[in-house]
Coordinates of C-alpha atoms and ligand atoms in Angstrom, one line a residue:
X141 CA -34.5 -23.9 -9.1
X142 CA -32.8 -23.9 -5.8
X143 CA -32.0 -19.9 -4.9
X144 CA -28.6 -19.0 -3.8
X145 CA -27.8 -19.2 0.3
X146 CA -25.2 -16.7 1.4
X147 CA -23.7 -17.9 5.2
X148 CA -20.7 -16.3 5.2
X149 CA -21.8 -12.8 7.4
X150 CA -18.8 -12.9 9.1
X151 CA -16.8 -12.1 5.7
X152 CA -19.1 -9.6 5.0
X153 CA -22.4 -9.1 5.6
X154 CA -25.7 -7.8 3.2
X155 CA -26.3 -4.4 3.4
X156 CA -29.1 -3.0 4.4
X157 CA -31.5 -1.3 1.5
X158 CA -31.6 2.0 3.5
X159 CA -28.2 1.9 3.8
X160 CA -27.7 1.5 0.1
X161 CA -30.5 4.1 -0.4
X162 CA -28.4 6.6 2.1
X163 CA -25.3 6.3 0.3
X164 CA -26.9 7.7 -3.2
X165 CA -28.3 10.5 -1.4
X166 CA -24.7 11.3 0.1
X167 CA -23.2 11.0 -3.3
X168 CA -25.3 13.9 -4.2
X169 CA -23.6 16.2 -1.4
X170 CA -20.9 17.4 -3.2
X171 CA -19.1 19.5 -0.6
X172 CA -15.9 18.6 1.0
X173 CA -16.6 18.5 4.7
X174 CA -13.6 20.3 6.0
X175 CA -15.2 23.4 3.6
X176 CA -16.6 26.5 5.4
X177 CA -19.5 27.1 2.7
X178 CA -22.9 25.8 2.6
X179 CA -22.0 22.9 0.5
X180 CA -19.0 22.0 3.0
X181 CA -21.4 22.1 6.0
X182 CA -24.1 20.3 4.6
X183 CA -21.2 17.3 4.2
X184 CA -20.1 17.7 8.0
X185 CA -23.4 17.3 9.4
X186 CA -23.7 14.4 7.3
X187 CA -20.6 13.3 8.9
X188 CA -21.8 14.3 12.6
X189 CA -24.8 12.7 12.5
X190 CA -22.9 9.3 11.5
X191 CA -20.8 9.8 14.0
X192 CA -23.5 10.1 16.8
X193 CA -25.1 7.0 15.5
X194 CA -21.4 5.2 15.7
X195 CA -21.0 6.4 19.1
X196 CA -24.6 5.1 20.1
X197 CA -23.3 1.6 18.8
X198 CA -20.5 1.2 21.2
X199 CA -22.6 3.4 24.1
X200 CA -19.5 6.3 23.9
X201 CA -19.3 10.0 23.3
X202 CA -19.5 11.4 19.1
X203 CA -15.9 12.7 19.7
X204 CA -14.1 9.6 21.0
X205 CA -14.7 8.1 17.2
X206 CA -12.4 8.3 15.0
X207 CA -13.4 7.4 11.3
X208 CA -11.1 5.4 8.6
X209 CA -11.1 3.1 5.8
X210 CA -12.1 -0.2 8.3
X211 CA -11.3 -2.5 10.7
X212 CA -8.0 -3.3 9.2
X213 CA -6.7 0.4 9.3
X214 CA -8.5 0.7 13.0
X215 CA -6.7 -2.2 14.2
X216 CA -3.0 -0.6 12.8
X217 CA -3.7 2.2 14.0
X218 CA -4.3 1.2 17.6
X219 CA -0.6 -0.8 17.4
X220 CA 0.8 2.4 16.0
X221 CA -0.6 4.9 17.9
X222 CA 2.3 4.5 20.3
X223 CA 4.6 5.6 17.1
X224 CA 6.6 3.2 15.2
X225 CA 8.8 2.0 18.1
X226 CA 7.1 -0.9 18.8
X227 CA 10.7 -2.5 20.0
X228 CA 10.7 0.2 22.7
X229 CA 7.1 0.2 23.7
X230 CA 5.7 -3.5 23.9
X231 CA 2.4 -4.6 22.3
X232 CA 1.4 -8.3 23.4
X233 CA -2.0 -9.7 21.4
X234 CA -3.7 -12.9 21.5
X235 CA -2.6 -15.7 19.1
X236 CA -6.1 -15.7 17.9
X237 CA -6.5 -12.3 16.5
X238 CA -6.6 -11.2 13.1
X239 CA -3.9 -10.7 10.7
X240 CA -4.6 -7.1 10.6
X241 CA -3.0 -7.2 14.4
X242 CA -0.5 -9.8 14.2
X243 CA 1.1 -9.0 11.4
X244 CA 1.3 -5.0 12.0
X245 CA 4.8 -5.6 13.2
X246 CA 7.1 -8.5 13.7
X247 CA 8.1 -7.8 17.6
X248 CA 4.4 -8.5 18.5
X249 CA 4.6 -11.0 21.5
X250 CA 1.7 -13.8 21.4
X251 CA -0.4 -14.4 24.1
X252 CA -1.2 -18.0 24.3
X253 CA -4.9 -19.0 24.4
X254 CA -6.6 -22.4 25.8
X255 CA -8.4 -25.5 23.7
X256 CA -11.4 -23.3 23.5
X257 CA -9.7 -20.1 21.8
X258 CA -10.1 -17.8 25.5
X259 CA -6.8 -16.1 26.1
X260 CA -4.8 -17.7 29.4
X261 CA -4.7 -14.5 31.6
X262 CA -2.2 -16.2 33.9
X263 CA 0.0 -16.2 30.9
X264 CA -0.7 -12.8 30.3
X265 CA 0.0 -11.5 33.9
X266 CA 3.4 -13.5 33.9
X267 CA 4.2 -11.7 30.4
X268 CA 3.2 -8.0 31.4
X269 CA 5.0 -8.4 34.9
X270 CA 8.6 -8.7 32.5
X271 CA 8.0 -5.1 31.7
X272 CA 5.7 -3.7 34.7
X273 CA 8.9 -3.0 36.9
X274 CA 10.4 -1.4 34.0
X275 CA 11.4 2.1 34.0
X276 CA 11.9 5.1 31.6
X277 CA 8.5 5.8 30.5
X278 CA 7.9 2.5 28.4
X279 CA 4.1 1.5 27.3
X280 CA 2.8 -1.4 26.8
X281 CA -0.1 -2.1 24.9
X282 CA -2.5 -5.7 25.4
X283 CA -4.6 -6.6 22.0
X284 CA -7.2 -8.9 22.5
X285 CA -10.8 -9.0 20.8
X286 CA -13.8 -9.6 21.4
X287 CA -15.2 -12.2 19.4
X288 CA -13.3 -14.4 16.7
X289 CA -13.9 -14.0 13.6
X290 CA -13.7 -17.6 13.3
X291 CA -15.3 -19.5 15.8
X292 CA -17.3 -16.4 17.3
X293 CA -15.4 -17.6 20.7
X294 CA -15.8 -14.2 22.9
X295 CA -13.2 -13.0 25.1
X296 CA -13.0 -11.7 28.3
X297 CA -12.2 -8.5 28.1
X298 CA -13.0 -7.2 31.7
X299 CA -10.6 -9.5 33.1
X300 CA -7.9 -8.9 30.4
X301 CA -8.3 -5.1 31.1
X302 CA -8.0 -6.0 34.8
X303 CA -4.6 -7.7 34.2
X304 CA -3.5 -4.9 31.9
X305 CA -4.3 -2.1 34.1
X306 CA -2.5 -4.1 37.4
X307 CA 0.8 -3.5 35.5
X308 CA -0.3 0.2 33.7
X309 CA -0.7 -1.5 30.1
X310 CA -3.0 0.2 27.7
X311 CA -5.8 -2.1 25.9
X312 CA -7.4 -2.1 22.6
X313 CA -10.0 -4.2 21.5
X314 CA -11.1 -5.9 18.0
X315 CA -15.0 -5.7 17.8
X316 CA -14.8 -5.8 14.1
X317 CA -16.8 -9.4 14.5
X318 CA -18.7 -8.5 17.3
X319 CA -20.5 -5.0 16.7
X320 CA -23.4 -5.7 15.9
X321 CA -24.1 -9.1 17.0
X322 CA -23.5 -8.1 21.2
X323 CA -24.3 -5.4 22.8
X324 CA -21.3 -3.3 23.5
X325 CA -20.2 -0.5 26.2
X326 CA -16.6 0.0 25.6
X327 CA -16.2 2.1 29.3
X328 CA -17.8 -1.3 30.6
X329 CA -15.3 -3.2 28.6
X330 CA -12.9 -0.2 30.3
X331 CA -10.9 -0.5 27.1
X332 CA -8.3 1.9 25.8
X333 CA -9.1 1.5 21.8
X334 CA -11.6 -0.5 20.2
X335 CA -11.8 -1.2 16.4
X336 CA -15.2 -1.2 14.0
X337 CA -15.7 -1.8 10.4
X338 CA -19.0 -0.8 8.7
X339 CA -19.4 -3.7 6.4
X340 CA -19.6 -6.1 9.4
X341 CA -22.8 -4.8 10.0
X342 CA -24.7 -3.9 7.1
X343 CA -22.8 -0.9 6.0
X344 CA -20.6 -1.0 2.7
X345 CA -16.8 -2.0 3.3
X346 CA -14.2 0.2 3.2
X347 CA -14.9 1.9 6.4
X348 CA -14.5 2.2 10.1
X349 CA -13.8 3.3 12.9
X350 CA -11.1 3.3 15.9
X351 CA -12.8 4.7 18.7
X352 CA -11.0 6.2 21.6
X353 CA -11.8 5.8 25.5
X354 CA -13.1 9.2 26.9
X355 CA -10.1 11.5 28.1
X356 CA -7.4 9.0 26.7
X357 CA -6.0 11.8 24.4
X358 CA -5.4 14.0 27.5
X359 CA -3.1 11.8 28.6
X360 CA -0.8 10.4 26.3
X361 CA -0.2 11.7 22.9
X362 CA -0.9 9.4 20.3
X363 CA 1.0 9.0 16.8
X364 CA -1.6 9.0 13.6
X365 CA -0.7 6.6 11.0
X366 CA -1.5 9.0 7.9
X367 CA -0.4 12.8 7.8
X368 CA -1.8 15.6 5.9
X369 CA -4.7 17.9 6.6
X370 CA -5.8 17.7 9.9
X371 CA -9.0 15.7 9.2
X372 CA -10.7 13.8 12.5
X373 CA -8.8 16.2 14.6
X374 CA -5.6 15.5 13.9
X375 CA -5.7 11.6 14.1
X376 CA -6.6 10.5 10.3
X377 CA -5.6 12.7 7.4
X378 CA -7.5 12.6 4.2
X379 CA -10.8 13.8 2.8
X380 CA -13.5 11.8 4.5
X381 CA -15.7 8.9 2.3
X382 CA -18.4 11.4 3.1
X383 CA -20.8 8.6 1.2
X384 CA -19.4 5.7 2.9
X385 CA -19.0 7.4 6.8
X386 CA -23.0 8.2 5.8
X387 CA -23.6 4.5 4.9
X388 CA -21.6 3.1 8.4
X389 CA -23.5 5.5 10.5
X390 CA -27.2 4.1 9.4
X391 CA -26.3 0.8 9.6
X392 CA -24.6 1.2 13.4
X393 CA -28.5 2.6 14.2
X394 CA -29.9 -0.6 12.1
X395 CA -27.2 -3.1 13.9
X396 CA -28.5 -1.8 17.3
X397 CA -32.1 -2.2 16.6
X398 CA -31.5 -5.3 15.1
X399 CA -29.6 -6.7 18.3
X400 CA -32.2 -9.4 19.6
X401 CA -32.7 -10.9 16.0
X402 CA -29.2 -11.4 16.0
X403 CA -29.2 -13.1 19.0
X404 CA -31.8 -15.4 17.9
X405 CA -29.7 -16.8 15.1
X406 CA -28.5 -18.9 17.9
X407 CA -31.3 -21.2 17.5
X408 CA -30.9 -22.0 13.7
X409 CA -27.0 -22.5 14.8
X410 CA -28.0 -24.7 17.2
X411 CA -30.3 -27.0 15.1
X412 CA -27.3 -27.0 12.4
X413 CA -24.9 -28.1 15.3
X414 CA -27.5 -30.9 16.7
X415 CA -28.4 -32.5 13.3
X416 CA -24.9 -32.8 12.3
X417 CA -22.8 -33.6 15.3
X418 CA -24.5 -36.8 15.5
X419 CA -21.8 -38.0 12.6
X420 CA -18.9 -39.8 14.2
X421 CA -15.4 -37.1 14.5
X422 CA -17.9 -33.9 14.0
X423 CA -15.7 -31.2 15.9
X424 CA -17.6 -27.7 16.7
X425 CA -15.2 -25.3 18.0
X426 CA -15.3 -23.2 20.9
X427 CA -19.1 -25.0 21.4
X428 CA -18.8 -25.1 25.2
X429 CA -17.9 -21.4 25.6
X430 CA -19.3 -18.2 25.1
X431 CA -20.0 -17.3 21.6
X432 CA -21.3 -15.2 18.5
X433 CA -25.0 -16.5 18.4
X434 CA -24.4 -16.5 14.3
X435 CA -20.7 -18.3 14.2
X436 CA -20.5 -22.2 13.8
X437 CA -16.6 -23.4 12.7
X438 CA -17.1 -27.5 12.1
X439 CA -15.5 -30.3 10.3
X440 CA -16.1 -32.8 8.2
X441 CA -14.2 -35.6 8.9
X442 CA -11.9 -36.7 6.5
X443 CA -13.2 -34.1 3.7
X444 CA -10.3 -31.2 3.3
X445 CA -12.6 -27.7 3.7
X446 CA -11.3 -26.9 0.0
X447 CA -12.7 -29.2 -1.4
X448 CA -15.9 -28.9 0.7
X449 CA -16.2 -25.3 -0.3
X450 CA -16.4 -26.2 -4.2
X451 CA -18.8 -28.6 -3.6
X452 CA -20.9 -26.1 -1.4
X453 CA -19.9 -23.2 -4.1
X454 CA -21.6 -25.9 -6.6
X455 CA -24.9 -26.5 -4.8
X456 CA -25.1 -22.3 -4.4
X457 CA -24.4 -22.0 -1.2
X458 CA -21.6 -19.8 0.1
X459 CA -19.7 -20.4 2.9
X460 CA -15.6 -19.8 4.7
X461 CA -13.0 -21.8 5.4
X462 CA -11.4 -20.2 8.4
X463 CA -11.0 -16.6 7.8
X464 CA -12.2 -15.5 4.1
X465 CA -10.5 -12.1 4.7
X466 CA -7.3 -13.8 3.4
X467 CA -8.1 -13.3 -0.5
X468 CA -10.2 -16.7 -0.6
X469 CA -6.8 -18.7 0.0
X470 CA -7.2 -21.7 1.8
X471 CA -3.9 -21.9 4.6
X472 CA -3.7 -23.8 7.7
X473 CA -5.8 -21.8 10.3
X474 CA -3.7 -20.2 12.9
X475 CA -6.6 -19.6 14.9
X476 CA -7.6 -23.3 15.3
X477 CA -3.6 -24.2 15.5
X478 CA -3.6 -21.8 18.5
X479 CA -6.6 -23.4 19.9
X480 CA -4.2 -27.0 19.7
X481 CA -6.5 -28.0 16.9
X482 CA -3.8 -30.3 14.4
X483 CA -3.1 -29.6 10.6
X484 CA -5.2 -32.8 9.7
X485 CA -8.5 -31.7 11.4
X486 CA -8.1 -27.8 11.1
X487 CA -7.9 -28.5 7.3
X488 CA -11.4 -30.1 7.4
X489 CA -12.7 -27.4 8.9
X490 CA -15.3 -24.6 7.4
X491 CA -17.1 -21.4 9.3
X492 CA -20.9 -21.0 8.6
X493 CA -21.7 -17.6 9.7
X494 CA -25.6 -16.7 9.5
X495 CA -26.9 -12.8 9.3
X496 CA -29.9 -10.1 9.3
X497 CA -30.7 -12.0 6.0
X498 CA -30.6 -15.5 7.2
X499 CA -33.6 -18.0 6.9
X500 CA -34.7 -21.5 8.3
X501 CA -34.8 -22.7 5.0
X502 CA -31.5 -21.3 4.3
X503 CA -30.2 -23.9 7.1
X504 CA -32.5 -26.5 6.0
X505 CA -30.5 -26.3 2.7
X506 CA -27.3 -26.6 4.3
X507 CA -27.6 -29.3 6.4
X508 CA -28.9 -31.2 3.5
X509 CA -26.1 -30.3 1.4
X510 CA -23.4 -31.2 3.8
X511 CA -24.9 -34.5 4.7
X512 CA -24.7 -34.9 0.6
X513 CA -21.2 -34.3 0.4
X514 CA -20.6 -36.1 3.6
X515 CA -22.0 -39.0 2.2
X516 CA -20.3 -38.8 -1.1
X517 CA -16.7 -38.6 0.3
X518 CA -17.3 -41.2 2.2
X519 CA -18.3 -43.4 -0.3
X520 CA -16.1 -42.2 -3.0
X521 CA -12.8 -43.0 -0.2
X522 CA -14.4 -46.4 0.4
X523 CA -14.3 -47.8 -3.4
X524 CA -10.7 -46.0 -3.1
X525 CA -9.7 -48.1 -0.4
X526 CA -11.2 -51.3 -2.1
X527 CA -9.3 -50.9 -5.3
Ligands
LIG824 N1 -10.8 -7.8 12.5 C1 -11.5 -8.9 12.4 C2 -11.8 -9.7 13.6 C3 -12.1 -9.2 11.2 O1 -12.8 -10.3 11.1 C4 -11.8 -8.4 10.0 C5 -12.3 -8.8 8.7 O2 -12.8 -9.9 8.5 C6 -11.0 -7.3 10.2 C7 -10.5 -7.0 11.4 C8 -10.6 -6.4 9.0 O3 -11.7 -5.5 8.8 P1 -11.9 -4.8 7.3 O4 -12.3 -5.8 6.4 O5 -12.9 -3.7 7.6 O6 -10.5 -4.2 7.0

């Protein structure tokens, strides 16, 4: 019997068995962290500790992260940090990001991005100098991340913090996709906000982190999304997943040991991307530019990604088309059409995204598979057109 073959890391990824393990010992803690007995402070170190491992992750101090339910809360409350008058104070974010940007308000201005997915900094200099001259204490905010969930394209985030800071705009940056799978320094980076989500990289899913640049909060005063008890000092009321926080920090220490193996993924990419772009009309996005070693986004001409995911789903292996995060609904891409990629070739498109888990077999398997269904379509559309 043919075992099951799970490429679709970038939706989720498997979580580590220490992990798993960690989380049932925290679910024995039965303290509520913000508790001044020995059961409460036995949960806040648990909490501590994660957050030094967090920190460790994205090369930042323990107190400049901020923990929450995942990379869709981090990413809303980066936008909203500047308070809900988003009219007032401009956020501009890449065309390419993920709906849990875009669609945080409707006054969010695009910022167009080139046939290979990389944001056009001219484009973002002209936008930013509308407002730079402004007056009256306005912010402006830049969004860009820093890989794509669905080509694994990675920006350039120096430069785009260079353009930002040339007109005083703040930056945050999405590293839901790529924690985990590049190295990152977010005072390198020199960004303002950067977004994490634990069950990108082997943690369980449901939470995060937003973490802050050092000193930021000494400067401007930022709005928390959520109110109550003054959890995360002050930013994110709400008891903390005590369990889940526990989970996210062991797998931050896991996702930074396991940094080179990622890297080495690129090789099994690459062999999937050699044996199958010798087909006539095989597209492989963003394949000339920097990107995610584990991330391939290809079509298959003339076979709608829907109805190659079935037939993958039938054959046991699962895979994306586009961006799973949208509820497993297939919809036009707006990542590809921002890239210029047309309807009729963005449908036929699916994302293989390969993990900690991943073997050559597992890619052996694939490429066999989609040279079936390949096959198969074709032939099935030929006695079509002959009837
Ligand atoms: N940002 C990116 C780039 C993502 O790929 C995702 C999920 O796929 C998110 C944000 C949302 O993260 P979460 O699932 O933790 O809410």
């Amino acid at each position: 019997m043919e075992t099951f073959v799970y490429l679709d890391h970038n939706a989720t990824t498997e979580i580590y068995p220490a992990v798993k393990k960690a989380i049932l010992h925290a679910l024995d803690v039965t303290g509520n962290a913000s508790s001044v007995h020995g059961a409460g402070r036995a949960a806040r170190k648990l909490i501590e500790d994660s957050r030094e491992s967090v920190a460790a992750l994205v090369a930042t101090k323990p107190e400049n992260v901020i923990f929450n339910s995942g990379g869709t809360e981090s990413n809303n409350m980066a936008i909203r940090f500047f308070g809900n008058r988003i009219r007032k104070n401009r956020i501009l974010a890449s065309a390419v990001e993920h709906d849990s940007v875009l669609k945080v308000s409707p006054n969010i201005e695009l910022i167009p991005v080139d046939n290979d997915g990389i944001v056009n900094l001219k484009a973002l200099d002209e936008m930013l100098a509308l407002s730079s001259s402004s007056k009256g204490g306005n912010k402006t905010l830049v969004s860009v991340m820093l890989a794509n969930n669905e080509t694994g394209v990675i920006q350039p985030i120096k430069e785009v913090v260079s353009v930002a800071r040339h007109h005083g705009a703040l930056v945050h940056c999405d590293a839901v996709q790529a924690a985990g799978k590049v190295p990152i320094d977010i005072n390198s980076l020199g960004v303002d906000f950067l977004s994490l989500s634990a069950h990108k990289i082997g943690g369980p899913a449901g939470v995060g982190a937003l973490v802050i640049k050092e000193g930021l909060t000494k400067i401007i005063k930022l709005s928390p999304i959520l109110y109550g008890g003054g959890q995360e000092r002050g930013h994110r009321a709400g008891s903390e997943n005590i369990s889940g926080i526990m989970g996210f920090g062991l797998a931050a220490k896991h996702a930074l040991e396991n940094l080179p193996k990622i890297k080495n993924l690129a090789t099994l990419r690459d062999q999937v991307e050699e044996k199958l772009s010798i087909h006539k009309d095989v597209r492989i996005f963003g394949a000339g530019v920097s990107r995610l070693a584990n991330t391939c986004n290809l079509t298959m001409p003339g076979v709608a990604a829907d109805r190659q995911l079935i037939a993958f789903d039938l054959a046991g292996i699962s895979l994306s088309a586009g961006s799973a995060c949208s509820s497993g609904k297939v919809k036009p891409s707006h990542v590809l059409a921002a890239m210029g990629i047309v309807d009729e070739v963005s449908s036929t498109a699916i994302r293989i995204s390969l993990g900690w888990t991943t073997k050559n077999q597992d890619i052996d398997r694939f490429i066999k598979v989609w040279n079936e269904i390949f096959k198969r379509s074709k032939s099935s559309l030929k006695k079509l057109e002959a009837a």
